[in-house]
Coordinates of C-alpha atoms and ligand atoms in Angstrom, one line a residue:
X1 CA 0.0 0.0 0.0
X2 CA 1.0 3.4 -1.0
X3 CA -0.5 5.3 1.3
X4 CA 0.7 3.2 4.7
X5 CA 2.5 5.2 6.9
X6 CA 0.7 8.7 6.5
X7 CA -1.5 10.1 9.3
X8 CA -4.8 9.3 8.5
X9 CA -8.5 9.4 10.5
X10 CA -11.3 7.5 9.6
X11 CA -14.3 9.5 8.4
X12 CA -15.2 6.9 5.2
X13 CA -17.0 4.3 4.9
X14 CA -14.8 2.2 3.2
X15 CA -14.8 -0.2 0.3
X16 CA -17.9 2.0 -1.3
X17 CA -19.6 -0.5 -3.2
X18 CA -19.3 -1.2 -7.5
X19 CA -21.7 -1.6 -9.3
X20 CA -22.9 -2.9 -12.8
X21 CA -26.1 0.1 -14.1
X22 CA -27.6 -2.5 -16.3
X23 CA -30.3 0.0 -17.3
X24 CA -28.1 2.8 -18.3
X25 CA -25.9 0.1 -20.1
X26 CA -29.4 -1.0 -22.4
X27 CA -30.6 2.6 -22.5
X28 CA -27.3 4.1 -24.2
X29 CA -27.0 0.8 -25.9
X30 CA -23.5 0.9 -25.7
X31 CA -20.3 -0.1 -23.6
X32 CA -21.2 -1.7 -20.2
X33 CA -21.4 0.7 -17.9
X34 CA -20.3 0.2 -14.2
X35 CA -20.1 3.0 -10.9
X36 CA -17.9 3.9 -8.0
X37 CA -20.3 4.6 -5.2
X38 CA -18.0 7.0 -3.7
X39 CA -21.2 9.6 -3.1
X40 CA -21.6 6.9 -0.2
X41 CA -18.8 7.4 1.4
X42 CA -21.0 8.7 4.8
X43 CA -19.7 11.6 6.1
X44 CA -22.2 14.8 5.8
X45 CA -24.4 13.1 2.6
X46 CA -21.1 11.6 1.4
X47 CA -19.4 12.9 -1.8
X48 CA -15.2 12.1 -2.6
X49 CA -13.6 15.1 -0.1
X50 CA -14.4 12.5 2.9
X51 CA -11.7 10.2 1.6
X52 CA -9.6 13.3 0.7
X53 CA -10.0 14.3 4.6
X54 CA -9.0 11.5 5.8
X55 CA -5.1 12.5 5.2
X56 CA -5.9 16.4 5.7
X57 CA -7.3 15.6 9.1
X58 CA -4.6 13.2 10.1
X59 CA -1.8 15.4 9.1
X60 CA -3.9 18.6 11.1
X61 CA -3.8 16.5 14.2
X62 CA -0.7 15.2 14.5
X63 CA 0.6 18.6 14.3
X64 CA -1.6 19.9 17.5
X65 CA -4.1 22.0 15.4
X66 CA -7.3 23.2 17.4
X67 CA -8.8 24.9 14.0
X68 CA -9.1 23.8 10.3
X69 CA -9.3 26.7 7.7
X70 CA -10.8 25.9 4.3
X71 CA -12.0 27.4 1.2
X72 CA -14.3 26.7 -1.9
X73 CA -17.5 28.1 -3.6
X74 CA -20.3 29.0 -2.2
X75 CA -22.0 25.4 -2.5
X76 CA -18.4 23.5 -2.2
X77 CA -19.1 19.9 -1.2
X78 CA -15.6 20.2 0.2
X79 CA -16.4 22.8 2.6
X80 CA -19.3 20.9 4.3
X81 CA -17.3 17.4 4.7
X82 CA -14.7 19.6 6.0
X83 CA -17.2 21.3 8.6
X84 CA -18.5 17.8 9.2
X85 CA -15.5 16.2 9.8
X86 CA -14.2 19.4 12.0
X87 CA -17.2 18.5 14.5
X88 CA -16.8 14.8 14.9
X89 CA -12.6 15.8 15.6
X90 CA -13.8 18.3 18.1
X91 CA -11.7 21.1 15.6
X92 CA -12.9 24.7 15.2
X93 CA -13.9 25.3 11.3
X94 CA -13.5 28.7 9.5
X95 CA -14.7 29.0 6.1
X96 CA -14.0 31.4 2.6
X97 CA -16.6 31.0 0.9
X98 CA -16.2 32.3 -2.9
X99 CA -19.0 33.5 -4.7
X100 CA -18.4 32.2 -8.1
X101 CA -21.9 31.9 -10.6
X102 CA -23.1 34.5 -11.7
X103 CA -27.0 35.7 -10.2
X104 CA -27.1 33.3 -7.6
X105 CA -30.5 32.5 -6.1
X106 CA -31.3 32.6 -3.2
X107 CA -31.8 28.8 -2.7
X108 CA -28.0 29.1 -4.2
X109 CA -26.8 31.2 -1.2
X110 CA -28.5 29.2 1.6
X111 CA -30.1 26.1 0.4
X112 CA -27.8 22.8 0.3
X113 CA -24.4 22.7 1.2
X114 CA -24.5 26.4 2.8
X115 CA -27.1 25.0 5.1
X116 CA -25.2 22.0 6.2
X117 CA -22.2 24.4 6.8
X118 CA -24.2 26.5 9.2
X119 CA -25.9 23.2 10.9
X120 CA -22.6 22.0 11.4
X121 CA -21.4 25.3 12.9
X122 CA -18.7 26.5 10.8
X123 CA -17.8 30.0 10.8
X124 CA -18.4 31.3 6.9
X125 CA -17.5 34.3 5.3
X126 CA -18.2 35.5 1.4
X127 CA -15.7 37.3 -0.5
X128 CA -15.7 38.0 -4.2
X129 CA -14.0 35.9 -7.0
X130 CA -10.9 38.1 -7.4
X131 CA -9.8 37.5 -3.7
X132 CA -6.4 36.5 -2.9
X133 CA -7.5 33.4 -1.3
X134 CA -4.4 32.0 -0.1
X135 CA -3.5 35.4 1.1
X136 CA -6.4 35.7 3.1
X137 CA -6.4 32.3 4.8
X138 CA -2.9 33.0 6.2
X139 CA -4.3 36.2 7.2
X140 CA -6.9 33.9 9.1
X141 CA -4.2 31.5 10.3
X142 CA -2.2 34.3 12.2
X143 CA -5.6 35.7 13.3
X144 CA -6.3 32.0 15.1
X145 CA -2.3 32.6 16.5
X146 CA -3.2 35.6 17.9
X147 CA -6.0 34.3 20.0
X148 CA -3.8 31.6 20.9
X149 CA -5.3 28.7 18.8
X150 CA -3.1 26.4 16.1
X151 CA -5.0 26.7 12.7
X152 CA -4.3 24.2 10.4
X153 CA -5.4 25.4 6.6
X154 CA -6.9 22.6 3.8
X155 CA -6.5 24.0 0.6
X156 CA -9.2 24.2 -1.6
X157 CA -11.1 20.5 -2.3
X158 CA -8.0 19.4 -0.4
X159 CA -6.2 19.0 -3.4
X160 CA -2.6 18.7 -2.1
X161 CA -0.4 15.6 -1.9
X162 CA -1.7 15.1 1.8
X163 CA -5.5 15.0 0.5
X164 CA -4.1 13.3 -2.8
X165 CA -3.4 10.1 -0.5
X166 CA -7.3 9.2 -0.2
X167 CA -7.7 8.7 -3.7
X168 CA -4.5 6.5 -3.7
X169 CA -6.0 4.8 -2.0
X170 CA -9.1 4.6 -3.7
X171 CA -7.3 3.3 -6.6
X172 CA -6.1 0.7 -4.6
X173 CA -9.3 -0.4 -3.7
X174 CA -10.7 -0.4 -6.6
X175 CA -7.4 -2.7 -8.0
X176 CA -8.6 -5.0 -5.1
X177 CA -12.3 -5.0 -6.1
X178 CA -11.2 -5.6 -10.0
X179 CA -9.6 -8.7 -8.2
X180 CA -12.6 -9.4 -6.1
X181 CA -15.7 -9.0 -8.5
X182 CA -13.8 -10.7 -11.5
X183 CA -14.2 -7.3 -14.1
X184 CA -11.6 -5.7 -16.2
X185 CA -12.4 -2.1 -17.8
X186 CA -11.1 -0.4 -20.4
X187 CA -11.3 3.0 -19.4
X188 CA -12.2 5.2 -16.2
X189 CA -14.2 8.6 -16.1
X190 CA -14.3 11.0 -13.3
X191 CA -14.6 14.5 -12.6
X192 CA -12.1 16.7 -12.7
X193 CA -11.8 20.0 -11.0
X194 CA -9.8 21.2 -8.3
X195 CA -7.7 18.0 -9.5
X196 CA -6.9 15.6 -6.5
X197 CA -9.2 13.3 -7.1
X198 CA -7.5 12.9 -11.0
X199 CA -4.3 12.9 -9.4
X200 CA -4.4 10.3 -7.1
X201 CA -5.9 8.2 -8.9
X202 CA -3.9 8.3 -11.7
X203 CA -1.0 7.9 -9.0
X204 CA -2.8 4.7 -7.5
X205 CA -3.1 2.9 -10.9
X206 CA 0.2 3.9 -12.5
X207 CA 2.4 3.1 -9.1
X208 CA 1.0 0.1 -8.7
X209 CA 1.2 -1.1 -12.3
X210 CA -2.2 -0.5 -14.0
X211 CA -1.8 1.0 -17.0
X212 CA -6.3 1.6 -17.2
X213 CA -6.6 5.3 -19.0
X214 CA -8.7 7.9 -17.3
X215 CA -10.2 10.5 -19.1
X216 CA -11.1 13.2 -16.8
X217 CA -14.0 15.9 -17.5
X218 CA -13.1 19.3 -16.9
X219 CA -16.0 21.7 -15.1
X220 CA -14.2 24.8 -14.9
X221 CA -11.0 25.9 -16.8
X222 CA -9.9 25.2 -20.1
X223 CA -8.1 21.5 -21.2
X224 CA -4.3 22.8 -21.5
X225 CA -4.9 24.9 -17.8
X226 CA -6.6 21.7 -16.5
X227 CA -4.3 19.1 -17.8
X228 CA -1.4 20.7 -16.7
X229 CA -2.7 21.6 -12.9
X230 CA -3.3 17.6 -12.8
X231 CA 0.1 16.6 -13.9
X232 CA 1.9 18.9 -11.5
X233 CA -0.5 17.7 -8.8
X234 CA 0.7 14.0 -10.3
X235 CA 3.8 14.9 -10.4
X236 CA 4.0 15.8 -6.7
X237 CA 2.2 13.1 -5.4
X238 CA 4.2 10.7 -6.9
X239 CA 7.0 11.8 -5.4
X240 CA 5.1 11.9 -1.7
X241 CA 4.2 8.3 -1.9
X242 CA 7.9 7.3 -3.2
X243 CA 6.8 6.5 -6.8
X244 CA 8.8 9.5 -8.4
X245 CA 7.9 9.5 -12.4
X246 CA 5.1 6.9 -12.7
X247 CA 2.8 9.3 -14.5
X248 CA 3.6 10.7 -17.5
X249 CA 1.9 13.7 -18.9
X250 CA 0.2 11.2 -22.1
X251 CA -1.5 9.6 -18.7
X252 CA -3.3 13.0 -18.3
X253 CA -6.3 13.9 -20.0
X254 CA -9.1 16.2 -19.1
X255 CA -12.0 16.8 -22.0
X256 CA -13.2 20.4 -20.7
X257 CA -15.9 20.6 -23.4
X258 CA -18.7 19.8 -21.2
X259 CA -18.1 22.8 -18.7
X260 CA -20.9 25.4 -20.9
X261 CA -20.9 28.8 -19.4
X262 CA -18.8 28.1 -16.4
X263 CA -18.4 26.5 -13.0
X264 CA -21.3 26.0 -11.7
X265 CA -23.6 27.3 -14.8
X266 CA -26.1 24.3 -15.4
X267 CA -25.9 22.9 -19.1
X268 CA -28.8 21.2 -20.8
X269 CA -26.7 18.0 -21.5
X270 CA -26.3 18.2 -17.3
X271 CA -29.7 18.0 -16.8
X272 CA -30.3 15.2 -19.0
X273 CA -27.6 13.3 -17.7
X274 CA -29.0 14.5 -13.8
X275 CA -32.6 13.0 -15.0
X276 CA -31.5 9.8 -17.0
X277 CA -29.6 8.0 -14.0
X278 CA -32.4 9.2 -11.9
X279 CA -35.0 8.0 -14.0
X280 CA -33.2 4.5 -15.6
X281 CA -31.1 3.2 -12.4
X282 CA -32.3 5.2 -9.1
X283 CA -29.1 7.5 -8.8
X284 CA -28.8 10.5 -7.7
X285 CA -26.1 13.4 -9.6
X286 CA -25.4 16.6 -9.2
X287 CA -25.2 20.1 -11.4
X288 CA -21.2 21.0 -10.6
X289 CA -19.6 18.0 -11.0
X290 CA -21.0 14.4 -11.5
X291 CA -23.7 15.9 -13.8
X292 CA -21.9 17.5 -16.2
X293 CA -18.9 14.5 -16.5
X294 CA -21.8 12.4 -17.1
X295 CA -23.0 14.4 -20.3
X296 CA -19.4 13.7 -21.5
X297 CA -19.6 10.2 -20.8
X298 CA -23.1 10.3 -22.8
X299 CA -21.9 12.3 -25.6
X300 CA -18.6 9.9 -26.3
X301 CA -21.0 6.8 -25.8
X302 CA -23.3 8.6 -28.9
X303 CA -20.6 9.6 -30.7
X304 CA -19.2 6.3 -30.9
X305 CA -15.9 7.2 -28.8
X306 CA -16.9 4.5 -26.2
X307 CA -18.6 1.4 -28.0
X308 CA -20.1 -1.8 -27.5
X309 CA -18.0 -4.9 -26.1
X310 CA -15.8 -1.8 -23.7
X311 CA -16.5 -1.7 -20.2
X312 CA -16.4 2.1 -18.8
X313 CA -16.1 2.3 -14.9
X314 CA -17.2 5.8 -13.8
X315 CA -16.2 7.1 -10.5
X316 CA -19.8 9.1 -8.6
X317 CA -17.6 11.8 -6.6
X318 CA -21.1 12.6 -4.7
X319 CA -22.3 16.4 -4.3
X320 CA -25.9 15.7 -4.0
X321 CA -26.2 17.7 -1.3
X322 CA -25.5 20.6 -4.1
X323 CA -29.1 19.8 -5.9
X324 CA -31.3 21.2 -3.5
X325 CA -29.3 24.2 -4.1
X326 CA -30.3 24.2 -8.0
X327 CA -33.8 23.3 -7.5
X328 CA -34.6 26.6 -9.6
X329 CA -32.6 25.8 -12.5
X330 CA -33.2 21.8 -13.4
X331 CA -35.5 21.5 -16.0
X332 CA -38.0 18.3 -14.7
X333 CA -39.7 17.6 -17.8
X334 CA -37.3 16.5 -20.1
X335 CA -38.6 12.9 -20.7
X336 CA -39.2 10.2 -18.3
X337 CA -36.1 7.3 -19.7
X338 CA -38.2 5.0 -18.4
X339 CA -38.1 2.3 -21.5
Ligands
PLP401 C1 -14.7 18.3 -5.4 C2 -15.6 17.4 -6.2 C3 -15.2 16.8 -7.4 C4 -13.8 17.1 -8.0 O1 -12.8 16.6 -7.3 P1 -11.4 17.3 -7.3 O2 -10.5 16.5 -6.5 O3 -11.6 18.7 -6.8 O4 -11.0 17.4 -8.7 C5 -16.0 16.0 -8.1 N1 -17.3 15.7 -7.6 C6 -17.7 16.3 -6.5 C7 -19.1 16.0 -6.1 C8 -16.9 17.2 -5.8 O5 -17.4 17.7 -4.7

């Protein structure tokens, strides 16, 4: 195992199941189709930061800290696993939050993950999208000092080495459950966006000898930008776990056409992706993430980019907490996909 050694706490639960989506399979009619429940990972509704937290956490406590600082968008799925987690650790939580759509409702400023923050007690604060954001949490961190208290800051959907380590070891679960459940696939998808998640992954499979491609899908910047924040963050995290050079920058790919308007901004091809699993296999998506790298796994499955005879493994990240938030903006008509 890569990741033995680290400091880590246990806020998972851990294996999350796979599982075959027979009806999604028959409705695309094309590769078989398979899912990495990690949206059941437990903590807070679930969603991939609990794994990510697991290392964060455990790195914040072995060095003493009495207060986590954190940052994301305004309905970050990060930010509430992080308040969540702060609570069961007995840890203080501060909280940037970053307004980043444009013409946010008002479900969108205090509907879903902004309400579990403020259940969960964390101490939020809203600043515009041009903030300095790593200035301003140091800022925070001396403010804790000041008072006494030993901050500890998680950057942004803990995507650092440290947080890297849960998806790791994610990949080496998933190696295991290949093993286990007797299925081989021939390509992985997953959402890509603050990058971690990509990262460690990629890191998992490479350093321990898989070579299965992943083909991320971008939700905010564009491919080049995206592609090359992964393979630093790669890069880096190979070199954490001891596995300097195992990814190479051919391993990284991130497809950023699905993004539309921005992070954040629904898409039609979201919606009808949010609505299909829901209405063929029972699943709940959401708008940010999930939603929008499933209309890319959609639109390669039409366009013949992922055929019959493959098998396609795609990993649910979670964020459902996120839909109440867009209960405005989904369009619930589109069809019913129940054939
Ligand atoms: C944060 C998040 C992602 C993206 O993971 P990164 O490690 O930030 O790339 C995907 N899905 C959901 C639901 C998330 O909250």
């Amino acid at each position: 195992m890569l990741v033995s050694g680290f400091p880590r706490v246990s806020l998972a639960h851990l294996p999350t199941r796979l599982e075959h989506l027979p009806r999604l399979t028959e409705h695309l009619g094309g590769p078989d189709i398979w899912i990495k429940r990690d949206d059941c990972t437990g903590l807070a509704t679930g969603g991939n930061k609990a794994r990510k937290l697991e290392f964060s956490m455990g790195e914040a406590l072995e060095r003493g800290a009495d207060t986590i600082i954190t940052v994301g968008a305004v309905q970050s799925n990060h930010v509430r696993q992080a308040a969540a987690a702060a609570c069961k650790l007995g840890l203080k939580c501060e909280v940037l939050l970053e307004h980043r759509v444009a013409n946010p409702s008002k479900q969108y400023m205090t509907s879903g993950n902004v309400l579990l923050d403020r259940i969960f007690g964390a101490n939020l604060r809203f600043y515009d999208n041009d903030t300095d954001f790593d200035a301003e949490m140091q800022e925070i961190a001396r403010e804790v000092e000041a008072e006494g208290g030993t901050p500890y800051i998680i950057p942004g959907g803990a995507s650092s080495p440290v947080g890297d380590l849960g998806y790791v070891a994610c990949a080496e679960e998933l190696l295991r459950q290949f093993d286990e459940q007797d299925v081989a696939f021939d390509h992985m998808v997953i959402p890509s966006g603050s990058a971690g998640t990509h990262a460690g992954l990629i890191v998992g499979l490479r350093g321990n000898g898989s070579d299965l491609p992943i083909l991320g899908i971008g939700v905010n910047v564009p491919r080049t930008e995206q592609e090359g924040k992964v393979f630093g963050l790669a890069c880096d995290t190979a070199e954490f776990v001891g596995r300097p050079g195992c990814v190479i920058r051919e391993d990284i790919v991130a497809d950023c056409n699905y993004v539309g308007r921005g992070y954040g901004e629904p898409t039609d091809a979201m919606n009808e992706a949010v609505l299909m699993l829901a209405r063929t296999e029972g699943l709940l998506f959401d708008p940010v993430y999930t939603g929008k790298a499933l209309a890319g796994l959609i639109d390669y499955v039409r366009e013949g980019r992922f055929e019959k005879g493959q098998t396609i493994l795609f990993v649910h990240t979670g964020g459902v907490a996120g839909l109440f938030a867009y209960a405005d903006k989904l369009k619930l008509d589109q069809g019913s996909c129940l054939g």
